[in-house]
PDB file of C-alpha atoms in Angstrom:
ATOM      1  CA  MET A   1       0.000   0.000   0.000  1.00 83.00           C
ATOM      2  CA  SER A   2       1.298   3.475  -0.859  1.00 91.00           C
ATOM      3  CA  ARG A   3       2.515   5.641   2.011  1.00 96.00           C
ATOM      4  CA  PHE A   4       2.436   9.354   2.778  1.00 98.00           C
ATOM      5  CA  LEU A   5       5.365  10.729   4.794  1.00 98.00           C
ATOM      6  CA  VAL A   6       5.608  14.233   6.235  1.00 98.00           C
ATOM      7  CA  PHE A   7       9.126  15.563   6.822  1.00 98.00           C
ATOM      8  CA  GLN A   8      10.417  18.724   8.467  1.00 98.00           C
ATOM      9  CA  SER A   9      13.142  20.781   6.806  1.00 98.00           C
ATOM     10  CA  LEU A  10      16.211  21.347   8.987  1.00 98.00           C
ATOM     11  CA  TRP A  11      16.854  24.542   7.015  1.00 98.00           C
ATOM     12  CA  SER A  12      13.465  25.727   8.254  1.00 98.00           C
ATOM     13  CA  MET A  13      14.732  25.429  11.829  1.00 98.00           C
ATOM     14  CA  VAL A  14      17.636  27.832  11.360  1.00 98.00           C
ATOM     15  CA  GLY A  15      17.320  30.560  13.979  1.00 96.00           C
ATOM     16  CA  LEU A  16      14.812  28.767  16.195  1.00 97.00           C
ATOM     17  CA  GLY A  17      15.647  29.135  19.854  1.00 96.00           C
ATOM     18  CA  SER A  18      14.833  30.869  23.110  1.00 91.00           C
ATOM     19  CA  ALA A  19      16.241  33.746  25.146  1.00 84.00           C
ATOM     20  CA  GLY A  20      18.208  34.925  22.131  1.00 85.00           C
ATOM     21  CA  THR A  21      20.098  31.626  21.751  1.00 95.00           C
ATOM     22  CA  GLU A  22      19.604  29.245  18.850  1.00 97.00           C
ATOM     23  CA  PHE A  23      18.748  25.656  19.707  1.00 98.00           C
ATOM     24  CA  PRO A  24      21.577  23.146  19.165  1.00 98.00           C
ATOM     25  CA  LEU A  25      21.176  20.592  16.370  1.00 98.00           C
ATOM     26  CA  GLU A  26      20.415  17.754  18.785  1.00 97.00           C
ATOM     27  CA  LYS A  27      17.490  19.654  20.282  1.00 98.00           C
ATOM     28  CA  LYS A  28      16.099  20.460  16.831  1.00 98.00           C
ATOM     29  CA  LEU A  29      16.251  16.788  15.876  1.00 98.00           C
ATOM     30  CA  LYS A  30      14.543  15.859  19.148  1.00 98.00           C
ATOM     31  CA  MET A  31      11.785  18.370  18.361  1.00 98.00           C
ATOM     32  CA  ILE A  32      11.224  16.704  14.971  1.00 98.00           C
ATOM     33  CA  LEU A  33      11.120  13.302  16.640  1.00 98.00           C
ATOM     34  CA  ASP A  34       8.745  14.321  19.445  1.00 98.00           C
ATOM     35  CA  ALA A  35       6.387  16.118  17.022  1.00 98.00           C
ATOM     36  CA  GLY A  36       5.779  12.887  15.100  1.00 98.00           C
ATOM     37  CA  PHE A  37       7.344  13.847  11.779  1.00 98.00           C
ATOM     38  CA  ASP A  38       8.349  10.889   9.630  1.00 98.00           C
ATOM     39  CA  GLY A  39      11.777  12.368   8.959  1.00 98.00           C
ATOM     40  CA  ALA A  40      13.690  15.418   7.818  1.00 98.00           C
ATOM     41  CA  GLY A  41      15.059  17.243   4.812  1.00 98.00           C
ATOM     42  CA  ILE A  42      18.859  17.467   5.032  1.00 98.00           C
ATOM     43  CA  GLN A  43      21.318  19.519   3.001  1.00 98.00           C
ATOM     44  CA  PHE A  44      23.840  16.985   1.669  1.00 98.00           C
ATOM     45  CA  ILE A  45      26.809  19.344   1.602  1.00 98.00           C
ATOM     46  CA  ASP A  46      28.993  18.680   4.647  1.00 98.00           C
ATOM     47  CA  ARG A  47      29.784  14.978   5.126  1.00 98.00           C
ATOM     48  CA  ALA A  48      30.277  15.140   8.895  1.00 98.00           C
ATOM     49  CA  TYR A  49      26.966  16.958   9.351  1.00 98.00           C
ATOM     50  CA  VAL A  50      25.149  14.428   7.158  1.00 98.00           C
ATOM     51  CA  ALA A  51      26.694  11.543   9.110  1.00 98.00           C
ATOM     52  CA  ASP A  52      25.562  12.957  12.473  1.00 98.00           C
ATOM     53  CA  VAL A  53      22.022  13.806  11.395  1.00 98.00           C
ATOM     54  CA  THR A  54      21.321  10.568   9.522  1.00 98.00           C
ATOM     55  CA  ALA A  55      22.708   8.518  12.421  1.00 98.00           C
ATOM     56  CA  PHE A  56      20.238  10.164  14.806  1.00 98.00           C
ATOM     57  CA  LEU A  57      17.309   9.718  12.441  1.00 98.00           C
ATOM     58  CA  ARG A  58      18.186   6.097  11.679  1.00 98.00           C
ATOM     59  CA  GLU A  59      18.530   5.230  15.366  1.00 98.00           C
ATOM     60  CA  ASN A  60      15.052   6.626  15.953  1.00 98.00           C
ATOM     61  CA  GLY A  61      13.376   4.914  13.007  1.00 98.00           C
ATOM     62  CA  LYS A  62      13.042   8.054  10.878  1.00 98.00           C
ATOM     63  CA  LEU A  63      13.799   8.737   7.195  1.00 98.00           C
ATOM     64  CA  TRP A  64      15.234  11.666   5.279  1.00 98.00           C
ATOM     65  CA  GLN A  65      15.546  13.271   1.880  1.00 98.00           C
ATOM     66  CA  ALA A  66      18.790  14.715   0.537  1.00 98.00           C
ATOM     67  CA  GLN A  67      18.878  18.320  -0.632  1.00 98.00           C
ATOM     68  CA  ALA A  68      21.408  18.987  -3.424  1.00 98.00           C
ATOM     69  CA  TYR A  69      22.430  22.058  -5.433  1.00 98.00           C
ATOM     70  CA  PRO A  70      24.515  20.911  -8.430  1.00 98.00           C
ATOM     71  CA  ALA A  71      25.719  23.483 -10.936  1.00 98.00           C
ATOM     72  CA  THR A  72      27.384  20.938 -13.239  1.00 98.00           C
ATOM     73  CA  ILE A  73      26.743  17.306 -14.082  1.00 98.00           C
ATOM     74  CA  GLY A  74      29.795  16.199 -12.128  1.00 98.00           C
ATOM     75  CA  SER A  75      28.898  18.145  -8.986  1.00 98.00           C
ATOM     76  CA  LEU A  76      26.058  15.700  -8.331  1.00 98.00           C
ATOM     77  CA  GLU A  77      28.533  12.833  -7.900  1.00 98.00           C
ATOM     78  CA  PRO A  78      29.635  13.706  -4.309  1.00 98.00           C
ATOM     79  CA  VAL A  79      25.982  13.819  -3.285  1.00 98.00           C
ATOM     80  CA  LEU A  80      25.356  10.410  -4.833  1.00 98.00           C
ATOM     81  CA  GLU A  81      28.380   9.089  -2.920  1.00 98.00           C
ATOM     82  CA  MET A  82      26.957  10.369   0.367  1.00 98.00           C
ATOM     83  CA  VAL A  83      23.573   8.836  -0.446  1.00 98.00           C
ATOM     84  CA  ARG A  84      25.330   5.553  -1.122  1.00 98.00           C
ATOM     85  CA  ASP A  85      27.030   5.750   2.287  1.00 98.00           C
ATOM     86  CA  PHE A  86      24.244   7.235   4.420  1.00 98.00           C
ATOM     87  CA  GLY A  87      21.048   6.542   2.452  1.00 98.00           C
ATOM     88  CA  ALA A  88      18.101   8.795   1.550  1.00 98.00           C
ATOM     89  CA  ASP A  89      14.523   8.383   0.393  1.00 97.00           C
ATOM     90  CA  HIS A  90      15.461  10.462  -2.642  1.00 98.00           C
ATOM     91  CA  ILE A  91      17.606  13.391  -3.738  1.00 98.00           C
ATOM     92  CA  ASN A  92      15.813  16.692  -4.137  1.00 98.00           C
ATOM     93  CA  VAL A  93      17.733  18.779  -6.680  1.00 98.00           C
ATOM     94  CA  GLN A  94      17.736  22.544  -6.824  1.00 98.00           C
ATOM     95  CA  ALA A  95      19.760  22.714 -10.020  1.00 98.00           C
ATOM     96  CA  ASP A  96      21.889  25.850  -9.705  1.00 98.00           C
ATOM     97  CA  VAL A  97      21.719  26.769 -13.390  1.00 98.00           C
ATOM     98  CA  ARG A  98      19.558  29.202 -15.354  1.00 97.00           C
ATOM     99  CA  PRO A  99      19.514  28.163 -19.018  1.00 97.00           C
ATOM    100  CA  LEU A 100      17.603  30.389 -21.396  1.00 94.00           C
ATOM    101  CA  ARG A 101      16.990  27.710 -24.012  1.00 96.00           C
ATOM    102  CA  LEU A 102      15.789  24.123 -23.877  1.00 98.00           C
ATOM    103  CA  ALA A 103      18.844  23.086 -25.904  1.00 98.00           C
ATOM    104  CA  ASP A 104      21.096  24.336 -23.100  1.00 98.00           C
ATOM    105  CA  ALA A 105      19.108  22.561 -20.380  1.00 98.00           C
ATOM    106  CA  VAL A 106      18.774  19.153 -22.025  1.00 98.00           C
ATOM    107  CA  PRO A 107      22.426  17.997 -21.699  1.00 98.00           C
ATOM    108  CA  LEU A 108      22.462  18.881 -17.991  1.00 98.00           C
ATOM    109  CA  VAL A 109      19.221  17.114 -17.184  1.00 98.00           C
ATOM    110  CA  ASP A 110      20.243  14.116 -19.267  1.00 98.00           C
ATOM    111  CA  GLY A 111      23.541  13.899 -17.374  1.00 98.00           C
ATOM    112  CA  TRP A 112      21.958  14.156 -13.925  1.00 98.00           C
ATOM    113  CA  LEU A 113      19.278  11.588 -14.756  1.00 98.00           C
ATOM    114  CA  ARG A 114      21.911   9.222 -16.119  1.00 98.00           C
ATOM    115  CA  LEU A 115      24.063   9.481 -12.971  1.00 98.00           C
ATOM    116  CA  ALA A 116      21.079   8.923 -10.692  1.00 98.00           C
ATOM    117  CA  ASP A 117      19.895   5.951 -12.729  1.00 97.00           C
ATOM    118  CA  GLU A 118      23.350   4.360 -12.625  1.00 98.00           C
ATOM    119  CA  ALA A 119      23.439   4.861  -8.853  1.00 97.00           C
ATOM    120  CA  GLY A 120      19.911   3.523  -8.393  1.00 97.00           C
ATOM    121  CA  VAL A 121      18.796   6.712  -6.625  1.00 97.00           C
ATOM    122  CA  ARG A 122      15.493   8.529  -7.087  1.00 97.00           C
ATOM    123  CA  LEU A 123      15.978  12.108  -8.275  1.00 98.00           C
ATOM    124  CA  HIS A 124      13.426  14.914  -8.083  1.00 98.00           C
ATOM    125  CA  PHE A 125      13.895  18.420  -9.490  1.00 98.00           C
ATOM    126  CA  GLU A 126      12.417  21.087  -7.252  1.00 98.00           C
ATOM    127  CA  THR A 127      10.394  23.895  -8.775  1.00 98.00           C
ATOM    128  CA  HIS A 128      12.318  26.913  -7.512  1.00 98.00           C
ATOM    129  CA  ARG A 129      13.103  30.506  -8.447  1.00 97.00           C
ATOM    130  CA  ASN A 130      16.593  31.282  -9.736  1.00 97.00           C
ATOM    131  CA  ARG A 131      17.135  27.618 -10.571  1.00 98.00           C
ATOM    132  CA  LEU A 132      16.766  25.355 -13.615  1.00 98.00           C
ATOM    133  CA  THR A 133      13.018  25.137 -13.031  1.00 98.00           C
ATOM    134  CA  GLY A 134      12.488  28.832 -12.244  1.00 97.00           C
ATOM    135  CA  ASP A 135      11.025  29.453 -15.683  1.00 96.00           C
ATOM    136  CA  LEU A 136       7.669  27.695 -15.935  1.00 96.00           C
ATOM    137  CA  PRO A 137       7.535  27.410 -19.766  1.00 96.00           C
ATOM    138  CA  LEU A 138      11.038  25.897 -19.847  1.00 97.00           C
ATOM    139  CA  THR A 139      10.084  23.441 -17.099  1.00 98.00           C
ATOM    140  CA  LEU A 140       7.028  22.341 -19.074  1.00 98.00           C
ATOM    141  CA  GLN A 141       9.248  21.767 -22.114  1.00 98.00           C
ATOM    142  CA  LEU A 142      11.587  19.626 -19.988  1.00 98.00           C
ATOM    143  CA  LEU A 143       8.605  17.546 -18.856  1.00 98.00           C
ATOM    144  CA  GLU A 144       7.814  16.865 -22.515  1.00 97.00           C
ATOM    145  CA  GLU A 145      11.458  16.136 -23.348  1.00 98.00           C
ATOM    146  CA  PHE A 146      12.083  13.726 -20.466  1.00 98.00           C
ATOM    147  CA  PRO A 147       9.363  11.250 -19.408  1.00 95.00           C
ATOM    148  CA  THR A 148      11.475  10.466 -16.312  1.00 94.00           C
ATOM    149  CA  PHE A 149      11.828  14.131 -15.278  1.00 97.00           C
ATOM    150  CA  LYS A 150      10.186  14.072 -11.844  1.00 98.00           C
ATOM    151  CA  LEU A 151       9.330  17.151  -9.836  1.00 98.00           C
ATOM    152  CA  THR A 152       9.190  18.230  -6.251  1.00 98.00           C
ATOM    153  CA  GLY A 153       6.394  20.770  -6.291  1.00 98.00           C
ATOM    154  CA  ASP A 154       7.176  23.906  -4.323  1.00 98.00           C
ATOM    155  CA  LEU A 155       4.313  25.865  -5.805  1.00 98.00           C
ATOM    156  CA  SER A 156       5.112  29.019  -3.841  1.00 98.00           C
ATOM    157  CA  HIS A 157       7.878  29.879  -6.301  1.00 98.00           C
ATOM    158  CA  TYR A 158       5.568  29.961  -9.308  1.00 98.00           C
ATOM    159  CA  VAL A 159       2.868  31.873  -7.455  1.00 98.00           C
ATOM    160  CA  VAL A 160       5.185  34.719  -6.493  1.00 97.00           C
ATOM    161  CA  GLY A 161       7.524  34.398  -9.482  1.00 96.00           C
ATOM    162  CA  ARG A 162       4.696  34.664 -12.009  1.00 96.00           C
ATOM    163  CA  GLU A 163       2.580  36.938  -9.807  1.00 97.00           C
ATOM    164  CA  ILE A 164      -0.399  34.590  -9.913  1.00 97.00           C
ATOM    165  CA  ASN A 165      -3.328  36.470  -8.448  1.00 96.00           C
ATOM    166  CA  GLN A 166      -6.684  35.412  -7.107  1.00 95.00           C
ATOM    167  CA  PRO A 167      -9.021  34.379  -8.495  1.00 95.00           C
ATOM    168  CA  VAL A 168      -6.673  32.053 -10.375  1.00 96.00           C
ATOM    169  CA  THR A 169      -7.314  32.226 -14.106  1.00 96.00           C
ATOM    170  CA  GLU A 170      -8.144  29.150 -16.166  1.00 96.00           C
ATOM    171  CA  GLU A 171      -4.793  29.506 -17.944  1.00 96.00           C
ATOM    172  CA  ASN A 172      -2.778  29.572 -14.716  1.00 97.00           C
ATOM    173  CA  GLU A 173      -4.780  26.708 -13.249  1.00 97.00           C
ATOM    174  CA  HIS A 174      -4.069  24.648 -16.343  1.00 97.00           C
ATOM    175  CA  LEU A 175      -0.330  25.383 -16.139  1.00 97.00           C
ATOM    176  CA  MET A 176      -0.143  24.579 -12.439  1.00 98.00           C
ATOM    177  CA  ARG A 177      -1.953  21.300 -12.959  1.00 97.00           C
ATOM    178  CA  ARG A 178       0.505  20.311 -15.656  1.00 97.00           C
ATOM    179  CA  ILE A 179       3.213  20.726 -13.001  1.00 98.00           C
ATOM    180  CA  LEU A 180       1.189  18.883 -10.363  1.00 98.00           C
ATOM    181  CA  ASP A 181       0.624  15.982 -12.755  1.00 98.00           C
ATOM    182  CA  ARG A 182       4.375  15.246 -12.625  1.00 98.00           C
ATOM    183  CA  CYS A 183       5.063  15.876  -8.931  1.00 98.00           C
ATOM    184  CA  GLU A 184       6.584  12.967  -7.020  1.00 98.00           C
ATOM    185  CA  GLY A 185       6.932  15.002  -3.831  1.00 98.00           C
ATOM    186  CA  PHE A 186       5.966  18.349  -2.359  1.00 98.00           C
ATOM    187  CA  HIS A 187       7.488  21.147  -0.327  1.00 98.00           C
ATOM    188  CA  GLY A 188       5.014  22.955   1.884  1.00 98.00           C
ATOM    189  CA  ARG A 189       4.974  26.731   1.968  1.00 97.00           C
ATOM    190  CA  ILE A 190       2.120  29.201   1.425  1.00 98.00           C
ATOM    191  CA  ALA A 191       2.788  32.159  -0.869  1.00 98.00           C
ATOM    192  CA  SER A 192       0.827  35.012  -2.370  1.00 98.00           C
ATOM    193  CA  ALA A 193       1.310  36.848  -5.652  1.00 97.00           C
ATOM    194  CA  GLU A 194       3.648  39.286  -3.876  1.00 97.00           C
ATOM    195  CA  GLN A 195       5.271  37.312  -1.018  1.00 97.00           C
ATOM    196  CA  ILE A 196       7.167  34.022  -1.118  1.00 97.00           C
ATOM    197  CA  GLN A 197       6.082  33.080   2.412  1.00 98.00           C
ATOM    198  CA  ILE A 198       2.972  34.320   4.165  1.00 97.00           C
ATOM    199  CA  GLN A 199       1.817  33.509   7.669  1.00 96.00           C
ATOM    200  CA  LEU A 200      -0.297  30.374   7.896  1.00 93.00           C
ATOM    201  CA  ASN A 201      -2.163  31.525  10.993  1.00 88.00           C
ATOM    202  CA  PHE A 202      -3.218  34.999   9.782  1.00 94.00           C
ATOM    203  CA  PRO A 203      -6.958  35.147   8.919  1.00 94.00           C
ATOM    204  CA  ALA A 204      -6.186  37.530   6.043  1.00 94.00           C
ATOM    205  CA  HIS A 205      -4.290  34.699   4.332  1.00 96.00           C
ATOM    206  CA  GLU A 206      -7.015  32.056   4.499  1.00 96.00           C
ATOM    207  CA  ALA A 207      -7.853  32.342   0.798  1.00 96.00           C
ATOM    208  CA  TRP A 208      -4.267  31.545  -0.183  1.00 97.00           C
ATOM    209  CA  THR A 209      -4.123  28.684   2.308  1.00 97.00           C
ATOM    210  CA  ASP A 210      -7.283  27.236   0.759  1.00 97.00           C
ATOM    211  CA  GLN A 211      -5.772  27.635  -2.711  1.00 97.00           C
ATOM    212  CA  PHE A 212      -2.634  25.706  -1.807  1.00 98.00           C
ATOM    213  CA  LEU A 213      -4.644  23.005  -0.056  1.00 97.00           C
ATOM    214  CA  ALA A 214      -6.698  22.574  -3.232  1.00 97.00           C
ATOM    215  CA  TRP A 215      -3.551  22.269  -5.355  1.00 98.00           C
ATOM    216  CA  TRP A 216      -1.943  19.810  -2.961  1.00 98.00           C
ATOM    217  CA  GLU A 217      -5.038  17.658  -2.782  1.00 97.00           C
ATOM    218  CA  TYR A 218      -5.179  17.538  -6.576  1.00 97.00           C
ATOM    219  CA  GLY A 219      -1.484  16.615  -6.699  1.00 98.00           C
ATOM    220  CA  PHE A 220      -1.855  13.933  -4.039  1.00 98.00           C
ATOM    221  CA  ALA A 221      -4.833  12.414  -5.854  1.00 96.00           C
ATOM    222  CA  LYS A 222      -3.071  12.305  -9.208  1.00 97.00           C
ATOM    223  CA  TRP A 223       0.009  10.748  -7.621  1.00 97.00           C
ATOM    224  CA  ARG A 224      -2.094   8.058  -5.959  1.00 96.00           C
ATOM    225  CA  ALA A 225      -3.715   7.219  -9.297  1.00 95.00           C
ATOM    226  CA  ARG A 226      -0.376   6.500 -10.992  1.00 95.00           C
ATOM    227  CA  ALA A 227       1.845   5.358  -8.110  1.00 95.00           C
ATOM    228  CA  PRO A 228       2.927   1.750  -7.653  1.00 93.00           C
ATOM    229  CA  HIS A 229       1.333  -0.216  -4.826  1.00 91.00           C
ATOM    230  CA  ASP A 230       4.361   0.343  -2.582  1.00 93.00           C
ATOM    231  CA  GLY A 231       4.995   3.965  -3.619  1.00 96.00           C
ATOM    232  CA  VAL A 232       6.009   6.670  -1.156  1.00 97.00           C
ATOM    233  CA  LEU A 233       4.932  10.305  -1.405  1.00 98.00           C
ATOM    234  CA  THR A 234       6.794  12.835   0.734  1.00 98.00           C
ATOM    235  CA  PHE A 235       5.672  16.267   1.897  1.00 98.00           C
ATOM    236  CA  LEU A 236       8.356  18.511   3.403  1.00 98.00           C
ATOM    237  CA  CYS A 237       7.211  21.357   5.671  1.00 98.00           C
ATOM    238  CA  GLU A 238       9.476  24.249   4.701  1.00 98.00           C
ATOM    239  CA  PHE A 239       8.707  27.586   6.303  1.00 97.00           C
ATOM    240  CA  GLY A 240      12.057  29.320   5.856  1.00 97.00           C
ATOM    241  CA  PRO A 241      13.964  31.679   8.159  1.00 97.00           C
ATOM    242  CA  PRO A 242      14.316  35.394   7.314  1.00 96.00           C
ATOM    243  CA  PRO A 243      14.313  36.801   4.707  1.00 95.00           C
ATOM    244  CA  TYR A 244      11.738  34.154   3.707  1.00 97.00           C
ATOM    245  CA  ALA A 245       9.925  34.839   6.958  1.00 96.00           C
ATOM    246  CA  MET A 246       8.658  38.400   7.165  1.00 96.00           C
ATOM    247  CA  THR A 247       9.897  40.486  10.092  1.00 95.00           C
ATOM    248  CA  ASP A 248       8.756  43.626  11.897  1.00 95.00           C
ATOM    249  CA  ALA A 249      10.662  46.885  12.379  1.00 95.00           C
ATOM    250  CA  GLN A 250      12.797  45.272  15.104  1.00 92.00           C
ATOM    251  CA  GLY A 251      13.690  42.288  12.931  1.00 92.00           C
ATOM    252  CA  CYS A 252      11.434  39.902  14.860  1.00 93.00           C
ATOM    253  CA  GLU A 253       9.533  37.290  12.885  1.00 94.00           C
ATOM    254  CA  MET A 254       5.816  37.965  12.593  1.00 95.00           C
ATOM    255  CA  SER A 255       4.780  34.362  13.199  1.00 95.00           C
ATOM    256  CA  ASP A 256       6.021  31.172  14.862  1.00 96.00           C
ATOM    257  CA  ARG A 257       7.601  29.005  12.152  1.00 96.00           C
ATOM    258  CA  TRP A 258       7.664  25.892  14.322  1.00 98.00           C
ATOM    259  CA  ALA A 259       3.977  26.211  15.230  1.00 97.00           C
ATOM    260  CA  GLU A 260       3.190  26.746  11.546  1.00 97.00           C
ATOM    261  CA  ALA A 261       5.139  23.618  10.596  1.00 98.00           C
ATOM    262  CA  LEU A 262       3.127  21.557  13.079  1.00 98.00           C
ATOM    263  CA  LYS A 263      -0.123  22.980  11.748  1.00 97.00           C
ATOM    264  CA  MET A 264       0.887  22.329   8.139  1.00 98.00           C
ATOM    265  CA  LYS A 265       1.859  18.763   9.016  1.00 98.00           C
ATOM    266  CA  ASN A 266      -1.643  18.150  10.348  1.00 98.00           C
ATOM    267  CA  MET A 267      -3.262  19.841   7.342  1.00 97.00           C
ATOM    268  CA  ALA A 268      -1.322  17.691   4.870  1.00 98.00           C
ATOM    269  CA  GLN A 269      -2.109  14.516   6.785  1.00 98.00           C
ATOM    270  CA  ARG A 270      -5.820  15.393   6.811  1.00 97.00           C
ATOM    271  CA  LEU A 271      -5.744  15.901   3.033  1.00 97.00           C
ATOM    272  CA  TRP A 272      -4.234  12.451   2.586  1.00 97.00           C
ATOM    273  CA  ALA A 273      -6.798  10.909   4.936  1.00 95.00           C
ATOM    274  CA  ARG A 274      -9.617  12.500   2.895  1.00 94.00           C
ATOM    275  CA  LEU A 275      -8.274  10.838  -0.235  1.00 94.00           C
ATOM    276  CA  GLU A 276      -8.306   7.448   1.470  1.00 88.00           C
ATOM    277  CA  SER A 277     -12.058   7.726   1.938  1.00 78.00           C
ATOM    278  CA  PRO A 278     -13.817   5.092  -0.219  1.00 70.00           C
ATOM    279  CA  MET A 279     -16.271   7.784  -1.324  1.00 55.00           C
ATOM    280  CA  ARG A 280     -13.600   9.833  -3.094  1.00 59.00           C
ATOM    281  CA  THR A 281     -12.773   9.235  -6.772  1.00 58.00           C
ATOM    282  CA  THR A 282      -9.913  10.487  -8.921  1.00 56.00           C
ATOM    283  CA  ALA A 283     -12.366  11.789 -11.544  1.00 61.00           C
ATOM    284  CA  GLU A 284     -13.540  14.610  -9.289  1.00 62.00           C
ATOM    285  CA  PHE A 285     -10.071  16.176  -9.475  1.00 63.00           C
ATOM    286  CA  ASP A 286     -10.331  16.606 -13.236  1.00 67.00           C
ATOM    287  CA  LYS A 287     -12.602  19.596 -12.702  1.00 62.00           C
ATOM    288  CA  PRO A 288     -11.971  22.826 -10.750  1.00 55.00           C
ATOM    289  CA  PRO A 289     -12.619  22.515  -6.983  1.00 50.00           C
ATOM    290  CA  ALA A 290     -16.074  23.857  -6.252  1.00 41.00           C
ATOM    291  CA  TRP A 291     -15.010  25.671  -3.090  1.00 37.00           C
ATOM    292  CA  ARG A 292     -12.382  27.869  -4.758  1.00 42.00           C
ATOM    293  CA  PRO A 293     -12.970  31.160  -6.645  1.00 34.00           C
ATOM    294  CA  ARG A 294     -12.565  30.858 -10.377  1.00 31.00           C
ATOM    295  CA  GLY A 295     -11.439  33.367 -13.008  1.00 30.00           C
TER     296      GLY A 295
END
C-alpha cells in the first residue's frame, strides 16, 4: 500500500531558539522526533553533518531526503556518494543553473538523470526561483522532453515568481496542474502573488491557504492514481527563516515558524486521509474545486 510521509526541513529550523540563543542541532532533531514527523530534509553538503544527522534519524526509526544544489553534471557525484554511504529516500535537486533555451538545459538534465539511474537513486527536481526550473515554460518543455523528469512541487515559487493572483485564471490553473501531474513530492509553503512566504495563521491569508490546499489535494490524488502499490509520497514542511519569513521593524519574525510547521503537518495529513475515503474518486479532481474562486 502506498505511504504518505511528512518531513520537516532542517533549514526551516535555522534561527529557532529561546532567550536569544539558537537551539543546538540535537534539540532540533529531538523536536522533529517528538512532534511525530516521519523524517527530515537534510542539506547533503557537509559529510560530517550528514553523518551525524542521519545517524540520529536512523537510530530513531526516521527517514530523510537529501537536498542537493549541483551546478554541473559532475557536482552531483559527491551527493550520490553520500547517499550511497548514508542513504536517503530520494535526492531533491535545486539545479543551480539558469539556461535560457531548452537546448542548453537538455544535456544537464540528461547527465543528472543518467548518474542517478546508474546509482539507483530517485531524483526529483524542485520547482524553484533562480534555478533550472524557475522558468515555468522551460520546465514544461523539460517535462515533454524527459518522461522520467520528476518534480518536487514547491508551488510558492511559481505563485510569487509569475505573480499569480486570485481568483486564479483558467490559464494559470491549467499550467499549475501540468506541473502537479508530474510531482513525485511536495514542499510545503504558502505564498501570495507578492510574497514568497505568508503567515499560515493569519486570517487575512485564508484564501491563499485554501488555494494551496486545493492544489496539494489535486497533486496527491493524481500521484495516488499513478503510483505503484508500494509507492512513497513525501511532503516537506518548509517555512524558511528570514528573509523568507517576514519580520517587523525590530527584525522579529511575525509568526512562529515551528507552530506553523506543526499545523501544516496536520493539514497535509488530513488531506491524505480525505483521499483514502472510499467515497472519493480520482475523476472529481479533473474539474476545478467547487469551493475555490474561479477566473
